[in-house]
Amino acid sequence: MPDASVLQWASLTHSGSRKPRNDDSLIAFASGPSGAETLEPQGLHSLARHDLVFAVSDGMGGGNAGDLASSLLLQRMTEIIPETFKITAAGFYPDCLDHLADAIRSVHEHINQTAACEQTRGMAATLALAWFTPDNLYIANVGDSRVYLSRGGNLQQLTRDHTSAWGQWKRGEIPEIQYRSHPRRAALYEVIGGGHLNVCPHFAAIPYLPGDRFLICSDGLIDGVWERHISDALANSNSPAKSTEILLKRAVTNCGIDDTTLIVVQVNEST
């Protein structure tokens, strides 16, 4: 068996200027036979004995409902994803994307049930999640929080924004500048919770390589940086910590109205 890769990461979050509370949540955790171990905002960790999961969620709703929705969502992921190790120990080999789909459906129902009272009615959240196993990377997203891959100087968005405006941009019907000022750019047709009966996430499975860099972020970052800024920050030789600082500073300086949250993950050589 080849030696396991080592991941290096850094994360930052900043509360937007339009409200005092930050409705974004982020998490980094190691998933193993004994459950989830929450990781520090920056660090190094091998994939030899654990999967590593990084996720960002942007909460929505009045009062404290947005903050509650995003934190509940990520907390439930720390409970559900490690179940794959118990299933494997029992002699079964679960499909990670199927497990993610089941997890998101469960969280969707849980948030809708929690939103039954007046104070949290209608609460919802987005999700961008990257689940690294020794063999593969599994991506899940709902809404407009994103995962990007920077490889060999090329930037690729691995997720899909669940807005019609994003679809127009990616089909080449409108340029990025028009997309960024589109009146319905933030009109999401998929969220977790929100009283919707069903949720239809986007999933992907991709192999990762040494030197790859991944960005997981909320839409607050995108408000203040263009794709070329993301490409430059991830393609240079800065550490993940420096890349997060550069991107957050630019985003807040250029806009900073919305909550801004990001995680940069780098795949290092195997040990």
Short mmCIF file of the C-alpha atoms (twelve columns), coordinates in Angstrom:
data_MODEL
# 
_entry.id   MODEL 
# 
loop_
_atom_site.group_PDB 
_atom_site.id 
_atom_site.type_symbol 
_atom_site.label_atom_id 
_atom_site.label_alt_id 
_atom_site.label_comp_id 
_atom_site.label_asym_id 
_atom_site.label_seq_id 
_atom_site.Cartn_x 
_atom_site.Cartn_y 
_atom_site.Cartn_z 
_atom_site.pdbx_PDB_model_num 
ATOM 1   C CA . MET A 1   0.000   0.000  0.000   1 
ATOM 2   C CA . PRO A 2   1.406   3.449  -0.906  1 
ATOM 3   C CA . ASP A 3   2.178   5.881  1.866   1 
ATOM 4   C CA . ALA A 4   -0.674  8.204  2.809   1 
ATOM 5   C CA . SER A 5   -0.746  11.849 1.775   1 
ATOM 6   C CA . VAL A 6   -0.408  14.653 4.294   1 
ATOM 7   C CA . LEU A 7   -2.797  17.590 4.159   1 
ATOM 8   C CA . GLN A 8   -1.917  21.098 5.263   1 
ATOM 9   C CA . TRP A 9   -4.700  23.611 5.802   1 
ATOM 10  C CA . ALA A 10  -5.598  27.046 7.127   1 
ATOM 11  C CA . SER A 11  -8.974  28.694 7.730   1 
ATOM 12  C CA . LEU A 12  -10.352 32.146 8.474   1 
ATOM 13  C CA . THR A 13  -13.772 33.723 8.946   1 
ATOM 14  C CA . HIS A 14  -14.864 37.363 9.154   1 
ATOM 15  C CA . SER A 15  -18.231 38.844 10.123  1 
ATOM 16  C CA . GLY A 16  -19.757 41.098 7.464   1 
ATOM 17  C CA . SER A 17  -20.380 44.792 8.032   1 
ATOM 18  C CA . ARG A 18  -24.166 44.653 7.635   1 
ATOM 19  C CA . LYS A 19  -24.815 42.765 10.878  1 
ATOM 20  C CA . PRO A 20  -22.933 42.006 14.123  1 
ATOM 21  C CA . ARG A 21  -23.391 38.226 14.050  1 
ATOM 22  C CA . ASN A 22  -21.516 35.864 11.749  1 
ATOM 23  C CA . ASP A 23  -23.940 33.369 10.177  1 
ATOM 24  C CA . ASP A 24  -21.123 31.422 8.482   1 
ATOM 25  C CA . SER A 25  -19.706 28.303 10.103  1 
ATOM 26  C CA . LEU A 26  -16.660 26.236 9.229   1 
ATOM 27  C CA . ILE A 27  -15.218 22.970 10.437  1 
ATOM 28  C CA . ALA A 28  -12.181 20.760 9.960   1 
ATOM 29  C CA . PHE A 29  -12.250 17.307 11.491  1 
ATOM 30  C CA . ALA A 30  -10.520 13.944 11.351  1 
ATOM 31  C CA . SER A 31  -12.937 11.063 10.864  1 
ATOM 32  C CA . GLY A 32  -11.962 7.666  12.237  1 
ATOM 33  C CA . PRO A 33  -13.147 4.502  14.023  1 
ATOM 34  C CA . SER A 34  -13.636 6.400  17.285  1 
ATOM 35  C CA . GLY A 35  -15.638 9.222  15.709  1 
ATOM 36  C CA . ALA A 36  -14.741 12.790 14.792  1 
ATOM 37  C CA . GLU A 37  -11.819 14.779 16.175  1 
ATOM 38  C CA . THR A 38  -12.158 18.529 15.619  1 
ATOM 39  C CA . LEU A 39  -8.984  20.041 14.212  1 
ATOM 40  C CA . GLU A 40  -7.348  23.398 14.794  1 
ATOM 41  C CA . PRO A 41  -7.887  26.329 12.368  1 
ATOM 42  C CA . GLN A 42  -4.431  25.596 10.898  1 
ATOM 43  C CA . GLY A 43  -2.460  22.378 10.827  1 
ATOM 44  C CA . LEU A 44  -0.932  19.291 9.218   1 
ATOM 45  C CA . HIS A 45  -2.457  15.811 9.330   1 
ATOM 46  C CA . SER A 46  -1.782  12.499 7.602   1 
ATOM 47  C CA . LEU A 47  -4.487  10.452 5.907   1 
ATOM 48  C CA . ALA A 48  -2.870  7.233  7.160   1 
ATOM 49  C CA . ARG A 49  -5.423  6.483  9.873   1 
ATOM 50  C CA . HIS A 50  -8.122  9.108  9.380   1 
ATOM 51  C CA . ASP A 51  -10.189 10.705 6.675   1 
ATOM 52  C CA . LEU A 52  -10.098 14.501 6.792   1 
ATOM 53  C CA . VAL A 53  -13.200 16.619 6.220   1 
ATOM 54  C CA . PHE A 54  -13.367 20.376 5.618   1 
ATOM 55  C CA . ALA A 55  -16.646 22.241 5.256   1 
ATOM 56  C CA . VAL A 56  -18.158 25.727 5.109   1 
ATOM 57  C CA . SER A 57  -21.815 26.628 5.618   1 
ATOM 58  C CA . ASP A 58  -23.623 29.958 5.202   1 
ATOM 59  C CA . GLY A 59  -26.735 30.201 7.366   1 
ATOM 60  C CA . MET A 60  -29.916 32.090 6.530   1 
ATOM 61  C CA . GLY A 61  -32.935 33.152 8.533   1 
ATOM 62  C CA . GLY A 62  -34.086 35.836 10.969  1 
ATOM 63  C CA . GLY A 63  -32.932 36.263 14.551  1 
ATOM 64  C CA . ASN A 64  -30.190 33.760 15.360  1 
ATOM 65  C CA . ALA A 65  -31.621 31.203 12.913  1 
ATOM 66  C CA . GLY A 66  -28.842 31.532 10.308  1 
ATOM 67  C CA . ASP A 67  -26.082 30.993 12.824  1 
ATOM 68  C CA . LEU A 68  -27.968 28.040 14.305  1 
ATOM 69  C CA . ALA A 69  -28.659 26.435 10.922  1 
ATOM 70  C CA . SER A 70  -25.044 26.515 9.726   1 
ATOM 71  C CA . SER A 71  -23.588 25.287 13.023  1 
ATOM 72  C CA . LEU A 72  -26.212 22.522 13.351  1 
ATOM 73  C CA . LEU A 73  -25.501 21.339 9.823   1 
ATOM 74  C CA . LEU A 74  -21.753 21.000 10.340  1 
ATOM 75  C CA . GLN A 75  -22.126 19.443 13.777  1 
ATOM 76  C CA . ARG A 76  -24.378 16.753 12.317  1 
ATOM 77  C CA . MET A 77  -21.743 16.015 9.663   1 
ATOM 78  C CA . THR A 78  -19.215 15.229 12.414  1 
ATOM 79  C CA . GLU A 79  -21.690 12.664 13.773  1 
ATOM 80  C CA . ILE A 80  -22.708 11.040 10.487  1 
ATOM 81  C CA . ILE A 81  -19.551 10.839 8.339   1 
ATOM 82  C CA . PRO A 82  -17.519 8.710  10.827  1 
ATOM 83  C CA . GLU A 83  -20.252 6.049  10.647  1 
ATOM 84  C CA . THR A 84  -18.543 4.762  7.479   1 
ATOM 85  C CA . PHE A 85  -15.762 3.334  9.667   1 
ATOM 86  C CA . LYS A 86  -18.276 1.400  11.786  1 
ATOM 87  C CA . ILE A 87  -19.983 0.084  8.653   1 
ATOM 88  C CA . THR A 88  -16.629 -1.031 7.227   1 
ATOM 89  C CA . ALA A 89  -15.704 -2.728 10.504  1 
ATOM 90  C CA . ALA A 90  -18.932 -4.722 10.232  1 
ATOM 91  C CA . GLY A 91  -17.772 -6.135 6.893   1 
ATOM 92  C CA . PHE A 92  -19.578 -3.776 4.533   1 
ATOM 93  C CA . TYR A 93  -18.019 -1.158 2.264   1 
ATOM 94  C CA . PRO A 94  -20.236 1.905  1.924   1 
ATOM 95  C CA . ASP A 95  -20.148 4.173  -1.093  1 
ATOM 96  C CA . CYS A 96  -18.973 7.559  0.199   1 
ATOM 97  C CA . LEU A 97  -21.205 9.576  -2.139  1 
ATOM 98  C CA . ASP A 98  -24.253 7.517  -1.158  1 
ATOM 99  C CA . HIS A 99  -23.351 8.059  2.489   1 
ATOM 100 C CA . LEU A 100 -23.018 11.807 1.897   1 
ATOM 101 C CA . ALA A 101 -26.389 11.903 0.154   1 
ATOM 102 C CA . ASP A 102 -28.020 10.121 3.109   1 
ATOM 103 C CA . ALA A 103 -26.263 12.480 5.538   1 
ATOM 104 C CA . ILE A 104 -27.482 15.613 3.766   1 
ATOM 105 C CA . ARG A 105 -31.053 14.303 3.573   1 
ATOM 106 C CA . SER A 106 -30.931 13.569 7.307   1 
ATOM 107 C CA . VAL A 107 -29.570 17.046 8.109   1 
ATOM 108 C CA . HIS A 108 -32.148 18.658 5.807   1 
ATOM 109 C CA . GLU A 109 -34.969 16.966 7.730   1 
ATOM 110 C CA . HIS A 110 -33.354 17.797 11.083  1 
ATOM 111 C CA . ILE A 111 -33.074 21.530 10.276  1 
ATOM 112 C CA . ASN A 112 -36.662 21.659 9.026   1 
ATOM 113 C CA . GLN A 113 -37.830 20.033 12.263  1 
ATOM 114 C CA . THR A 114 -35.763 22.466 14.343  1 
ATOM 115 C CA . ALA A 115 -37.312 25.363 12.389  1 
ATOM 116 C CA . ALA A 116 -40.789 24.482 13.591  1 
ATOM 117 C CA . CYS A 117 -40.831 27.227 16.243  1 
ATOM 118 C CA . GLU A 118 -41.453 30.911 15.459  1 
ATOM 119 C CA . GLN A 119 -37.913 32.116 16.277  1 
ATOM 120 C CA . THR A 120 -36.264 29.795 13.751  1 
ATOM 121 C CA . ARG A 121 -38.980 29.487 11.107  1 
ATOM 122 C CA . GLY A 122 -37.575 29.177 7.600   1 
ATOM 123 C CA . MET A 123 -33.960 28.798 8.668   1 
ATOM 124 C CA . ALA A 124 -31.674 27.290 6.065   1 
ATOM 125 C CA . ALA A 125 -28.015 26.909 5.138   1 
ATOM 126 C CA . THR A 126 -25.678 26.252 2.241   1 
ATOM 127 C CA . LEU A 127 -22.943 23.625 2.282   1 
ATOM 128 C CA . ALA A 128 -19.581 23.156 0.600   1 
ATOM 129 C CA . LEU A 129 -17.802 20.029 1.850   1 
ATOM 130 C CA . ALA A 130 -14.560 18.287 0.883   1 
ATOM 131 C CA . TRP A 131 -14.038 14.767 2.262   1 
ATOM 132 C CA . PHE A 132 -10.506 13.412 1.754   1 
ATOM 133 C CA . THR A 133 -9.983  9.660  2.032   1 
ATOM 134 C CA . PRO A 134 -6.643  7.895  1.365   1 
ATOM 135 C CA . ASP A 135 -7.865  7.089  -2.159  1 
ATOM 136 C CA . ASN A 136 -10.103 9.917  -3.278  1 
ATOM 137 C CA . LEU A 137 -11.753 13.267 -2.640  1 
ATOM 138 C CA . TYR A 138 -15.542 13.495 -2.352  1 
ATOM 139 C CA . ILE A 139 -17.297 16.809 -2.838  1 
ATOM 140 C CA . ALA A 140 -20.814 17.850 -1.831  1 
ATOM 141 C CA . ASN A 141 -22.469 21.234 -2.168  1 
ATOM 142 C CA . VAL A 142 -25.854 22.855 -1.804  1 
ATOM 143 C CA . GLY A 143 -26.432 26.544 -2.548  1 
ATOM 144 C CA . ASP A 144 -23.642 28.940 -3.496  1 
ATOM 145 C CA . SER A 145 -20.786 28.007 -1.175  1 
ATOM 146 C CA . ARG A 146 -17.959 26.678 -3.329  1 
ATOM 147 C CA . VAL A 147 -15.008 24.296 -3.646  1 
ATOM 148 C CA . TYR A 148 -12.184 25.166 -6.074  1 
ATOM 149 C CA . LEU A 149 -9.190  23.144 -7.237  1 
ATOM 150 C CA . SER A 150 -5.900  24.775 -8.241  1 
ATOM 151 C CA . ARG A 151 -3.672  22.348 -10.158 1 
ATOM 152 C CA . GLY A 152 -0.660  23.277 -12.265 1 
ATOM 153 C CA . GLY A 153 -1.686  26.926 -12.328 1 
ATOM 154 C CA . ASN A 154 -5.211  26.139 -13.568 1 
ATOM 155 C CA . LEU A 155 -8.283  26.941 -11.476 1 
ATOM 156 C CA . GLN A 156 -11.457 24.830 -11.588 1 
ATOM 157 C CA . GLN A 157 -14.683 25.234 -9.628  1 
ATOM 158 C CA . LEU A 158 -15.669 21.726 -8.526  1 
ATOM 159 C CA . THR A 159 -19.091 22.714 -7.181  1 
ATOM 160 C CA . ARG A 160 -22.161 24.239 -8.800  1 
ATOM 161 C CA . ASP A 161 -23.930 27.349 -7.570  1 
ATOM 162 C CA . HIS A 162 -27.637 26.598 -7.364  1 
ATOM 163 C CA . THR A 163 -28.731 29.841 -9.046  1 
ATOM 164 C CA . SER A 164 -29.969 30.459 -12.571 1 
ATOM 165 C CA . ALA A 165 -27.517 33.380 -12.944 1 
ATOM 166 C CA . TRP A 166 -24.521 31.086 -12.328 1 
ATOM 167 C CA . GLY A 167 -25.830 28.703 -14.965 1 
ATOM 168 C CA . GLN A 168 -26.020 31.555 -17.482 1 
ATOM 169 C CA . TRP A 169 -22.414 32.528 -16.732 1 
ATOM 170 C CA . LYS A 170 -21.031 29.013 -16.981 1 
ATOM 171 C CA . ARG A 171 -22.876 28.382 -20.251 1 
ATOM 172 C CA . GLY A 172 -21.208 31.482 -21.683 1 
ATOM 173 C CA . GLU A 173 -24.460 33.421 -21.996 1 
ATOM 174 C CA . ILE A 174 -23.177 36.297 -19.828 1 
ATOM 175 C CA . PRO A 175 -19.620 37.370 -18.839 1 
ATOM 176 C CA . GLU A 176 -18.326 37.282 -15.248 1 
ATOM 177 C CA . ILE A 177 -18.792 41.041 -14.834 1 
ATOM 178 C CA . GLN A 178 -22.484 40.759 -15.747 1 
ATOM 179 C CA . TYR A 179 -22.919 37.715 -13.539 1 
ATOM 180 C CA . ARG A 180 -21.462 39.564 -10.543 1 
ATOM 181 C CA . SER A 181 -24.064 42.346 -10.840 1 
ATOM 182 C CA . HIS A 182 -26.974 40.066 -11.775 1 
ATOM 183 C CA . PRO A 183 -30.089 40.990 -9.728  1 
ATOM 184 C CA . ARG A 184 -30.824 37.313 -9.003  1 
ATOM 185 C CA . ARG A 185 -27.290 36.146 -8.396  1 
ATOM 186 C CA . ALA A 186 -28.105 35.200 -4.781  1 
ATOM 187 C CA . ALA A 187 -31.527 33.654 -5.501  1 
ATOM 188 C CA . LEU A 188 -30.910 30.029 -4.482  1 
ATOM 189 C CA . TYR A 189 -33.155 27.229 -5.707  1 
ATOM 190 C CA . GLU A 190 -31.436 24.641 -3.466  1 
ATOM 191 C CA . VAL A 191 -30.755 25.034 0.274   1 
ATOM 192 C CA . ILE A 192 -30.586 22.717 3.265   1 
ATOM 193 C CA . GLY A 193 -33.695 23.368 5.338   1 
ATOM 194 C CA . GLY A 194 -35.781 26.388 4.442   1 
ATOM 195 C CA . GLY A 195 -38.970 24.365 4.723   1 
ATOM 196 C CA . HIS A 196 -38.324 22.700 1.357   1 
ATOM 197 C CA . LEU A 197 -39.629 19.164 1.059   1 
ATOM 198 C CA . ASN A 198 -36.525 17.840 -0.734  1 
ATOM 199 C CA . VAL A 199 -32.925 18.839 -1.370  1 
ATOM 200 C CA . CYS A 200 -30.854 17.944 -4.456  1 
ATOM 201 C CA . PRO A 201 -27.131 18.383 -3.714  1 
ATOM 202 C CA . HIS A 202 -24.313 18.334 -6.239  1 
ATOM 203 C CA . PHE A 203 -21.748 15.556 -5.731  1 
ATOM 204 C CA . ALA A 204 -18.393 14.759 -7.311  1 
ATOM 205 C CA . ALA A 205 -15.538 12.309 -6.765  1 
ATOM 206 C CA . ILE A 206 -12.074 13.262 -7.977  1 
ATOM 207 C CA . PRO A 207 -8.523  11.973 -7.464  1 
ATOM 208 C CA . TYR A 208 -6.133  14.415 -5.822  1 
ATOM 209 C CA . LEU A 209 -2.425  14.832 -6.509  1 
ATOM 210 C CA . PRO A 210 0.566   16.165 -4.542  1 
ATOM 211 C CA . GLY A 211 0.710   19.926 -5.000  1 
ATOM 212 C CA . ASP A 212 -3.053  20.331 -5.433  1 
ATOM 213 C CA . ARG A 213 -4.661  23.183 -3.545  1 
ATOM 214 C CA . PHE A 214 -8.327  23.393 -2.670  1 
ATOM 215 C CA . LEU A 215 -10.406 26.378 -1.572  1 
ATOM 216 C CA . ILE A 216 -13.678 25.884 0.319   1 
ATOM 217 C CA . CYS A 217 -15.521 29.183 0.796   1 
ATOM 218 C CA . SER A 218 -18.793 31.013 1.369   1 
ATOM 219 C CA . ASP A 219 -20.225 33.474 -1.141  1 
ATOM 220 C CA . GLY A 220 -18.968 36.387 0.955   1 
ATOM 221 C CA . LEU A 221 -15.481 35.691 -0.387  1 
ATOM 222 C CA . ILE A 222 -16.717 35.688 -3.991  1 
ATOM 223 C CA . ASP A 223 -18.347 39.096 -3.480  1 
ATOM 224 C CA . GLY A 224 -14.906 40.661 -3.020  1 
ATOM 225 C CA . VAL A 225 -12.609 38.617 -5.285  1 
ATOM 226 C CA . TRP A 226 -12.689 37.664 -8.952  1 
ATOM 227 C CA . GLU A 227 -11.703 34.247 -10.249 1 
ATOM 228 C CA . ARG A 228 -8.312  35.578 -11.362 1 
ATOM 229 C CA . HIS A 229 -7.611  36.670 -7.764  1 
ATOM 230 C CA . ILE A 230 -8.423  33.170 -6.504  1 
ATOM 231 C CA . SER A 231 -6.248  31.627 -9.202  1 
ATOM 232 C CA . ASP A 232 -3.287  33.869 -8.332  1 
ATOM 233 C CA . ALA A 233 -3.563  33.321 -4.571  1 
ATOM 234 C CA . LEU A 234 -3.721  29.527 -4.887  1 
ATOM 235 C CA . ALA A 235 -1.151  29.106 -7.671  1 
ATOM 236 C CA . ASN A 236 1.718   30.933 -5.980  1 
ATOM 237 C CA . SER A 237 4.137   29.366 -3.504  1 
ATOM 238 C CA . ASN A 238 2.524   30.863 -0.392  1 
ATOM 239 C CA . SER A 239 1.536   28.578 2.457   1 
ATOM 240 C CA . PRO A 240 -2.196  27.865 2.939   1 
ATOM 241 C CA . ALA A 241 -2.158  30.327 5.851   1 
ATOM 242 C CA . LYS A 242 -0.738  33.094 3.671   1 
ATOM 243 C CA . SER A 243 -3.183  32.322 0.844   1 
ATOM 244 C CA . THR A 244 -6.153  32.595 3.215   1 
ATOM 245 C CA . GLU A 245 -4.846  35.910 4.555   1 
ATOM 246 C CA . ILE A 246 -4.386  37.337 1.048   1 
ATOM 247 C CA . LEU A 247 -7.839  36.278 -0.116  1 
ATOM 248 C CA . LEU A 248 -9.669  37.400 3.028   1 
ATOM 249 C CA . LYS A 249 -7.959  40.787 3.051   1 
ATOM 250 C CA . ARG A 250 -8.805  41.419 -0.607  1 
ATOM 251 C CA . ALA A 251 -12.411 40.281 -0.175  1 
ATOM 252 C CA . VAL A 252 -13.049 42.431 2.903   1 
ATOM 253 C CA . THR A 253 -11.279 45.454 1.398   1 
ATOM 254 C CA . ASN A 254 -13.225 45.225 -1.867  1 
ATOM 255 C CA . CYS A 255 -16.608 44.433 -0.330  1 
ATOM 256 C CA . GLY A 256 -16.870 43.003 3.196   1 
ATOM 257 C CA . ILE A 257 -20.646 43.397 3.445   1 
ATOM 258 C CA . ASP A 258 -21.403 39.697 3.828   1 
ATOM 259 C CA . ASP A 259 -19.829 37.158 6.171   1 
ATOM 260 C CA . THR A 260 -16.654 35.774 4.591   1 
ATOM 261 C CA . THR A 261 -15.283 32.311 5.351   1 
ATOM 262 C CA . LEU A 262 -12.624 30.205 3.664   1 
ATOM 263 C CA . ILE A 263 -10.409 27.147 4.078   1 
ATOM 264 C CA . VAL A 264 -7.350  26.450 1.926   1 
ATOM 265 C CA . VAL A 265 -6.126  22.828 1.833   1 
ATOM 266 C CA . GLN A 266 -2.853  21.717 0.266   1 
ATOM 267 C CA . VAL A 267 -1.931  18.121 -0.608  1 
ATOM 268 C CA . ASN A 268 1.687   17.456 0.376   1 
ATOM 269 C CA . GLU A 269 3.889   14.563 -0.674  1 
ATOM 270 C CA . SER A 270 3.228   11.241 1.026   1 
ATOM 271 C CA . THR A 271 5.232   10.420 4.145   1 
# 
